[in-house]
Coordinates of C-alpha atoms in Angstrom, one line a residue:
Chain M
M142 CA -28.8 1.7 -5.3
A143 CA -26.5 2.2 -8.3
Y144 CA -24.4 -0.9 -7.9
S145 CA -23.1 -3.6 -10.2
L146 CA -24.9 -6.9 -10.2
R147 CA -21.6 -8.7 -10.1
S148 CA -20.6 -7.0 -6.9
Q149 CA -23.9 -7.7 -5.3
E150 CA -23.6 -11.4 -6.2
C151 CA -20.0 -11.4 -4.9
F152 CA -21.0 -10.0 -1.6
N153 CA -23.9 -12.5 -1.3
K154 CA -21.4 -15.3 -2.1
V155 CA -19.0 -14.0 0.5
L156 CA -21.8 -14.0 3.1
T157 CA -23.0 -17.5 2.2
H158 CA -19.5 -19.0 1.9
S159 CA -18.3 -17.4 5.2
L160 CA -21.5 -18.4 7.1
R161 CA -21.2 -22.0 5.8
S162 CA -17.6 -22.0 6.8
A163 CA -18.2 -20.5 10.3
A164 CA -21.2 -22.8 11.0
S165 CA -19.8 -25.9 9.4
D166 CA -20.1 -27.8 12.7
I167 CA -23.8 -27.0 12.9
L168 CA -24.4 -27.7 9.2
D169 CA -22.5 -31.0 9.4
A170 CA -24.6 -32.2 12.4
S171 CA -28.0 -31.2 11.0
S172 CA -30.1 -31.1 7.9
L173 CA -30.6 -27.4 7.7
S174 CA -31.6 -26.3 4.2
E175 CA -30.1 -23.1 2.8
S176 CA -32.0 -20.6 0.8
A177 CA -31.8 -17.0 -0.2
A178 CA -34.1 -14.5 1.4
N179 CA -35.1 -10.9 1.2
D180 CA -35.6 -8.3 3.8
A181 CA -39.3 -8.9 4.2
D182 CA -39.0 -12.7 4.6
L183 CA -36.4 -12.3 7.3
S184 CA -38.3 -9.6 9.2
K185 CA -41.1 -12.1 9.8
H186 CA -39.0 -14.1 12.2
V187 CA -38.1 -12.9 15.7
M188 CA -34.5 -13.8 16.2
S189 CA -31.5 -12.7 18.2
R190 CA -28.9 -10.8 16.2
I191 CA -25.2 -10.3 16.3
M192 CA -23.6 -7.5 14.4
L193 CA -20.0 -7.4 13.0
T194 CA -18.3 -4.9 10.8
I195 CA -15.4 -5.0 8.3
A196 CA -14.1 -1.5 7.7
G197 CA -12.2 -0.4 4.5
I198 CA -10.8 3.0 3.8
D199 CA -14.0 4.4 2.2
F200 CA -16.6 1.7 2.9
R201 CA -17.8 -0.7 5.6
I202 CA -19.4 -4.1 5.4
T203 CA -21.8 -5.1 8.2
F204 CA -22.8 -8.6 8.8
L205 CA -25.8 -9.7 10.9
L206 CA -25.9 -13.2 12.3
H207 CA -29.5 -14.1 13.2
Y208 CA -30.4 -17.1 15.3
A209 CA -33.5 -18.4 17.0
D210 CA -33.3 -18.6 20.7
S211 CA -35.0 -22.0 20.6
Q212 CA -34.7 -25.6 21.8
A213 CA -34.3 -26.7 18.1
I214 CA -31.0 -24.8 17.6
R215 CA -29.8 -25.8 21.1
G216 CA -30.5 -29.4 20.1
I217 CA -28.4 -29.1 17.0
I218 CA -25.5 -27.4 18.8
K219 CA -25.5 -30.1 21.5
S220 CA -25.3 -32.7 18.8
T221 CA -22.1 -31.2 17.4
I222 CA -18.8 -32.6 18.4
S223 CA -16.0 -30.3 19.1
E224 CA -12.5 -30.8 17.6
E225 CA -11.3 -32.6 20.8
G226 CA -14.2 -35.1 20.4
V227 CA -16.2 -33.9 23.4
P228 CA -19.7 -32.3 23.2
A229 CA -19.9 -28.6 22.6
S230 CA -20.2 -26.3 25.6
S231 CA -23.5 -25.8 27.3
V232 CA -26.0 -23.5 25.6
E233 CA -28.9 -23.8 28.0
H234 CA -29.0 -20.2 28.9
S235 CA -29.5 -17.3 26.4
E236 CA -26.1 -15.8 27.4
E237 CA -24.4 -19.1 26.6
L238 CA -26.2 -19.3 23.3
D239 CA -25.2 -15.7 22.6
A240 CA -21.6 -16.6 23.4
Y241 CA -21.7 -19.5 21.0
F242 CA -22.9 -17.4 18.2
L243 CA -20.5 -14.5 19.1
E244 CA -17.7 -17.0 18.4
M245 CA -19.4 -18.1 15.2
G246 CA -19.8 -14.4 14.2
N247 CA -16.0 -13.9 14.7
R248 CA -15.3 -16.8 12.4
L249 CA -17.8 -15.5 9.8
C250 CA -16.3 -12.1 9.8
G251 CA -12.7 -13.4 9.7
E252 CA -13.5 -15.6 6.7
A253 CA -15.3 -12.7 4.9
K254 CA -12.3 -10.4 5.6
R255 CA -9.9 -13.0 4.1
L256 CA -12.1 -13.1 0.9
C257 CA -12.4 -9.3 0.8
Y258 CA -8.6 -9.0 0.9
E259 CA -8.6 -10.3 -2.6
S260 CA -10.1 -7.0 -3.8
F261 CA -9.2 -4.5 -1.0
D262 CA -5.9 -3.6 0.5
H263 CA -6.6 -2.2 3.9
L264 CA -9.3 -3.8 6.1
G265 CA -10.1 -3.9 9.8
M266 CA -12.5 -6.0 11.7
S267 CA -14.6 -5.3 14.7
T268 CA -15.6 -7.4 17.6
P269 CA -19.1 -8.8 17.5
C270 CA -22.0 -7.1 19.4
V271 CA -25.4 -8.6 20.3
L272 CA -28.3 -6.4 19.2
S273 CA -31.4 -6.1 21.3
E274 CA -34.6 -7.9 20.0
R275 CA -36.2 -4.5 19.4
T276 CA -33.9 -3.7 16.4
T277 CA -35.3 -4.4 13.0
L278 CA -33.7 -4.8 9.6
A279 CA -35.1 -1.5 8.6
D280 CA -32.8 0.1 11.2
M281 CA -29.9 -1.0 9.1
H282 CA -31.0 1.1 6.1
N283 CA -29.4 4.5 5.5
D284 CA -28.4 6.7 2.5
D285 CA -25.0 5.0 2.2
L286 CA -26.4 1.5 1.9
K287 CA -25.3 0.1 -1.5
C288 CA -26.5 -3.4 -1.3
E289 CA -27.7 -6.0 1.0
G290 CA -28.2 -9.8 0.9
H291 CA -29.7 -12.5 3.1
V292 CA -29.4 -16.2 3.5
V293 CA -31.5 -18.4 5.8
F294 CA -31.1 -21.9 7.1
Q295 CA -34.3 -23.7 7.9
Q296 CA -35.4 -27.0 9.4
M297 CA -38.9 -28.1 8.5
D298 CA -39.8 -24.6 7.2
K299 CA -38.7 -23.1 10.5
T300 CA -35.9 -20.6 10.2
L301 CA -33.2 -21.4 12.9
M302 CA -30.3 -19.3 11.6
A303 CA -29.7 -16.6 9.0
G304 CA -27.1 -14.2 7.8
S305 CA -27.3 -10.7 6.3
V306 CA -24.7 -8.5 4.6
F307 CA -25.0 -4.8 4.2
V308 CA -22.5 -2.8 2.2
Y309 CA -22.2 1.0 2.9
S310 CA -20.2 3.3 0.8
K311 CA -20.3 6.8 -0.5
G312 CA -18.8 5.9 -3.9
D313 CA -18.5 2.9 -6.1
L314 CA -17.3 -0.2 -4.6
E315 CA -16.4 -3.2 -6.7
L316 CA -15.8 -6.7 -5.3
A317 CA -14.4 -9.0 -7.9
L318 CA -14.2 -12.6 -6.9
D319 CA -14.5 -15.7 -9.1
E320 CA -15.5 -19.2 -8.2
S321 CA -11.9 -20.2 -7.6
H322 CA -11.7 -18.0 -4.5
F323 CA -14.5 -19.9 -3.0
A324 CA -13.7 -23.3 -4.4
E325 CA -10.1 -23.2 -3.3
Q326 CA -11.0 -22.4 0.3
E327 CA -13.7 -25.1 0.3
G328 CA -11.1 -27.6 -0.9
T329 CA -8.5 -26.7 1.7
G330 CA -10.8 -26.0 4.5
E331 CA -10.8 -29.6 5.8
L332 CA -7.0 -29.6 5.9
E333 CA -7.0 -26.9 8.5
F334 CA -8.3 -29.4 11.1
F335 CA -5.1 -31.5 10.8
Chain A
M179 CA 137.1 41.9 -46.3
L180 CA 136.1 41.8 -49.8
Y181 CA 136.2 38.1 -49.8
L182 CA 134.0 38.1 -46.7
F183 CA 131.6 40.4 -48.2
A184 CA 131.5 38.3 -51.4
G185 CA 131.1 35.2 -49.4
L186 CA 128.1 36.6 -47.4
A187 CA 126.6 37.8 -50.7
L188 CA 127.0 34.3 -52.2
L189 CA 125.4 32.8 -49.1
F190 CA 122.5 35.1 -49.3
L191 CA 122.1 34.4 -53.0
I192 CA 122.2 30.6 -52.4
T193 CA 119.7 30.9 -49.5
T194 CA 117.4 33.0 -51.6
L195 CA 117.7 30.6 -54.4
F196 CA 116.9 27.7 -52.0
L197 CA 113.9 29.4 -50.6
A198 CA 112.6 30.3 -54.0
V199 CA 113.0 26.7 -55.1
N200 CA 111.3 25.5 -51.9
H201 CA 108.4 28.0 -52.4
A202 CA 107.9 26.8 -55.9
H203 CA 107.8 23.3 -54.7
L204 CA 105.3 24.1 -52.0
R205 CA 103.2 26.0 -54.4
K206 CA 103.0 23.1 -56.7
S207 CA 102.0 20.7 -53.8
L208 CA 99.3 23.1 -52.8
D209 CA 97.9 23.3 -56.3
V210 CA 97.9 19.6 -56.5
A211 CA 96.0 19.4 -53.2
Q212 CA 93.6 22.0 -54.4
D213 CA 93.0 20.0 -57.5
E214 CA 92.4 16.8 -55.5
L215 CA 89.9 18.7 -53.2
A216 CA 88.0 20.0 -56.2
Q217 CA 87.9 16.5 -57.6
D218 CA 86.6 15.1 -54.3
Q219 CA 84.0 17.9 -54.2
Q220 CA 82.9 17.0 -57.6
R221 CA 82.7 13.4 -56.8
L222 CA 80.6 14.1 -53.7
R223 CA 78.2 16.2 -55.8
D224 CA 78.0 13.5 -58.3
M225 CA 77.3 11.0 -55.5
Q226 CA 74.6 13.3 -54.0
A227 CA 73.1 13.6 -57.4
E228 CA 73.1 9.9 -57.9
L229 CA 71.7 9.4 -54.4
S230 CA 68.9 11.9 -55.1
A231 CA 68.2 10.3 -58.4
A232 CA 68.1 6.9 -56.6
V233 CA 65.8 8.2 -53.9
K234 CA 63.6 9.8 -56.5
L235 CA 63.5 6.5 -58.3
Q236 CA 62.5 4.5 -55.2
A237 CA 60.0 7.0 -53.5
P238 CA 56.9 6.4 -55.6
A239 CA 57.0 2.7 -55.1
S240 CA 57.2 2.3 -51.4
C241 CA 58.0 5.5 -49.4
E242 CA 55.1 7.5 -50.8
S243 CA 52.5 4.9 -49.8
D244 CA 54.1 4.6 -46.4
F245 CA 54.2 8.3 -46.2
E246 CA 50.5 8.6 -47.1
Q247 CA 49.6 5.9 -44.6
L248 CA 51.7 7.6 -42.0
T249 CA 50.0 10.9 -42.9
Q250 CA 46.6 9.3 -42.6
Q251 CA 47.6 7.7 -39.3
Y252 CA 48.9 11.0 -38.1
N253 CA 45.7 12.8 -39.1
S254 CA 43.7 10.1 -37.5
L255 CA 45.7 10.2 -34.3
N256 CA 45.5 14.0 -34.4
T257 CA 41.7 13.8 -34.7
Q258 CA 41.6 11.2 -31.9
F259 CA 43.8 13.4 -29.8
E260 CA 41.5 16.4 -30.5
N261 CA 38.5 14.3 -29.6
C262 CA 40.2 13.0 -26.5
N263 CA 41.1 16.5 -25.5
E264 CA 37.6 17.6 -26.1
R265 CA 36.3 14.7 -24.0
C266 CA 38.8 15.4 -21.3
L267 CA 37.5 18.9 -21.2
Q268 CA 33.9 17.7 -21.2
A269 CA 34.7 15.1 -18.5
E270 CA 36.4 17.7 -16.5
S271 CA 33.3 19.9 -16.8
E272 CA 31.1 17.0 -15.9
L273 CA 33.3 16.1 -13.0
A274 CA 33.0 19.6 -11.7
Q275 CA 29.3 19.4 -12.1
A276 CA 29.2 16.0 -10.5
K277 CA 31.1 17.4 -7.6
I278 CA 28.6 20.2 -7.2
E279 CA 25.8 17.7 -7.4
L280 CA 27.5 15.4 -5.0
N281 CA 27.8 18.3 -2.6
N282 CA 24.1 19.1 -3.1
Y283 CA 23.2 15.4 -2.7
S284 CA 25.2 15.2 0.5
S285 CA 23.5 18.2 1.7
Q286 CA 20.1 16.9 0.6
Q287 CA 20.9 13.5 2.2
S288 CA 21.7 15.2 5.5
N289 CA 18.3 17.0 5.2
N290 CA 16.6 13.7 4.3
E291 CA 18.2 12.0 7.3
V292 CA 16.8 14.7 9.5
V293 CA 13.4 14.4 7.8
L294 CA 13.5 10.6 8.1
Q295 CA 14.3 10.8 11.7
G296 CA 11.4 13.2 12.1
L297 CA 9.1 10.8 10.2
V298 CA 10.2 7.9 12.4
K299 CA 9.4 10.0 15.5
E300 CA 6.0 11.0 14.0
M301 CA 5.2 7.4 13.2
E302 CA 6.1 6.4 16.8
R303 CA 3.9 9.2 18.0
L304 CA 1.1 8.1 15.7
K305 CA 1.2 4.7 17.4
D306 CA -0.2 6.5 20.4
L307 CA -3.4 6.8 18.4
L308 CA -4.2 3.5 20.0
L309 CA -4.9 5.5 23.2
T310 CA -7.3 7.7 21.3
F311 CA -9.1 4.8 19.8
E312 CA -9.3 3.2 23.2
R313 CA -10.8 6.5 24.5
W314 CA -13.4 6.5 21.7
N315 CA -14.1 2.8 22.4
A316 CA -14.7 3.6 26.1
E317 CA -16.9 6.6 25.2
L318 CA -19.0 4.6 22.7
T319 CA -19.3 1.7 25.1
A320 CA -20.7 4.2 27.6
L321 CA -23.0 5.5 24.9
I322 CA -24.2 1.9 24.2
D323 CA -24.8 1.3 27.9
H324 CA -26.6 4.6 28.2
N325 CA -28.7 3.6 25.2
K326 CA -29.6 0.3 26.9
M327 CA -30.5 2.1 30.1
M328 CA -32.8 4.4 28.1
Q329 CA -34.4 1.4 26.4
A330 CA -35.0 -0.1 29.8
Q331 CA -36.5 3.2 31.0
N332 CA -38.6 3.3 27.9
E333 CA -39.9 -0.2 28.7
G334 CA -40.8 1.0 32.2
F335 CA -42.5 4.0 30.8
S336 CA -44.4 1.8 28.3
T337 CA -45.6 -0.3 31.1
I338 CA -46.8 2.7 33.0
V339 CA -48.6 4.0 30.0
K340 CA -50.4 0.7 29.4
Q341 CA -51.4 0.6 33.1
T342 CA -52.6 4.2 32.8
I343 CA -54.8 3.2 29.8
I344 CA -56.3 0.3 31.8
L345 CA -56.7 2.5 34.8
A346 CA -58.5 5.1 32.6
L347 CA -60.7 2.3 31.2
N348 CA -61.5 1.2 34.8
A349 CA -62.3 4.8 35.8
S350 CA -64.6 5.1 32.8
I351 CA -66.4 1.9 33.9
E352 CA -66.6 3.1 37.5
A353 CA -67.9 6.5 36.3
A354 CA -70.6 4.7 34.2
C355 CA -71.6 2.7 37.3
A356 CA -72.0 5.9 39.3
G357 CA -74.6 7.1 36.8
E358 CA -75.5 10.8 36.7
Y359 CA -73.0 11.6 39.5
G360 CA -70.2 10.0 37.6
R361 CA -70.8 11.8 34.3
G362 CA -68.2 14.5 35.0
F363 CA -65.7 11.9 36.2
A364 CA -66.3 9.8 33.0
V365 CA -65.2 12.8 30.9
V366 CA -62.0 13.1 33.0
A367 CA -61.4 9.4 32.6
D368 CA -61.9 9.6 28.8
E369 CA -59.4 12.5 28.7
V370 CA -56.9 10.5 30.8
R371 CA -57.3 7.6 28.5
S372 CA -56.9 9.7 25.4
L373 CA -53.7 11.2 26.9
A374 CA -52.5 7.7 27.8
V375 CA -53.1 6.5 24.2
K376 CA -51.2 9.5 22.8
S377 CA -48.4 8.8 25.3
E378 CA -48.4 5.2 24.1
N379 CA -48.1 6.3 20.4
L380 CA -45.3 8.7 21.3
N381 CA -43.6 6.0 23.4
N382 CA -43.7 3.6 20.4
E383 CA -42.1 6.2 18.2
Y384 CA -39.5 6.8 20.9
K385 CA -38.9 3.1 21.1
S386 CA -38.4 3.0 17.4
H387 CA -35.9 5.8 17.5
L388 CA -34.1 4.2 20.4
S389 CA -33.9 1.0 18.3
K390 CA -32.5 2.9 15.4
N391 CA -30.2 4.8 17.7
E392 CA -28.9 1.4 19.0
V393 CA -28.0 0.3 15.5
I394 CA -26.4 3.6 14.6
T395 CA -24.4 3.6 17.8
I396 CA -23.2 0.0 17.6
S397 CA -22.4 0.3 13.9
T398 CA -20.4 3.5 14.5
F399 CA -18.7 1.8 17.5
Q400 CA -17.8 -1.2 15.3
D401 CA -16.8 1.1 12.4
I402 CA -14.4 3.0 14.6
Q403 CA -13.1 -0.3 16.1
A404 CA -12.4 -1.8 12.7
S405 CA -11.0 1.4 11.3
S406 CA -8.7 1.7 14.3
Q407 CA -7.4 -1.7 13.5
L408 CA -6.9 -0.8 9.9
I409 CA -5.1 2.5 10.7
L410 CA -2.8 0.9 13.3
T411 CA -1.9 -1.9 10.9
A412 CA -1.2 0.7 8.2
I413 CA 0.9 2.7 10.6
N414 CA 2.9 -0.3 11.7
N415 CA 3.5 -1.4 8.1
F416 CA 4.6 2.2 7.1
S417 CA 6.8 2.4 10.2
S418 CA 8.5 -0.9 9.4
R419 CA 9.1 0.2 5.8
L420 CA 10.4 3.5 7.0
N421 CA 12.9 1.6 9.2
Q422 CA 14.1 -0.3 6.2
I423 CA 15.2 2.9 4.4
Q424 CA 18.9 3.4 4.7
L425 CA 20.2 6.7 3.6

């Protein structure tokens, strides 16, 4: 993968920042620890996956949102308080859990698209799709894959949620974002609730 | 008679004498007048000479410098006039050229209006691409559903293969229990088991391909979906900019 280190770092930051932003309710209500991961680490965990894509003119960026279909994550979601001050919707069934993370995936992708607009003019965003549990991270690899990055959120060494970014392009693709792009949004993010 | 004749002769003589005297007197007056005229002419010439002398005396001091200034001004004005004339000719030529260009521009503008109207229609037509994208969306959704169905079938096949392996194992056990009579059956049971194991391996590969196929299908589906959004947004932006053009 002939790709600049800076772009890789930027895509990883976009992933991390967007996931933090999309999952802020879960992160605020829990003590999940965040850490970078690689393909092999993430493959060890059996988790449900949601796929989303941002398309540019000559590239695409695919995000995977991984989550454990477990009581631990359900407990965290239940403890979150929605904007209206009432508990979050039920996530007892797998379909309801999927629906919760589909919504989170939309927020993740929307935030990532907003950040990518700083470097790219024309972008489009897909709707999220739930992948079957058979799929593996290796299935995401092809000749056009330029870079990938992963971040996991754990509770007591148990991975409950994770995010992955895969960048596919035939040619060079440079994403140039500095700290101000992330810091500014973090600073104003809370204001959006008012 | 003689006296009459003498009297007439005397009268004639007196008359002649009178006329002679009068002629002499007139001649003298004429000479005087001629002399006065000559004197007046001489005085006039003298005055002209004096005037010329006076003009010659005053010319170097004031008139010549005025004359030079006037000459310079005249030359300058003449030059300006020539320049103006040249510019007028040039402007006339440019005006004629501008008229030609204006006509060409008007003609071109008419063509541009036609082209613009064509472009607007094309852009409106391109908005119908949404229907194409919706068709692709539906087809890929069908492909994803079909893929899920194949995965379910693959799961069913996998279960059958596993059961076949167990069945073959049971058959081998039963054949062993039958002793000598079951020896032939044991060979068949081993072959069935071997085939079932091969089927299981093949099934696992097939499962892996189906899994990869699912990712490729969904990523293509999403790529088309996102690209459709990108294209339609670009078309709408281009269309609105096109509408802002006023020819």
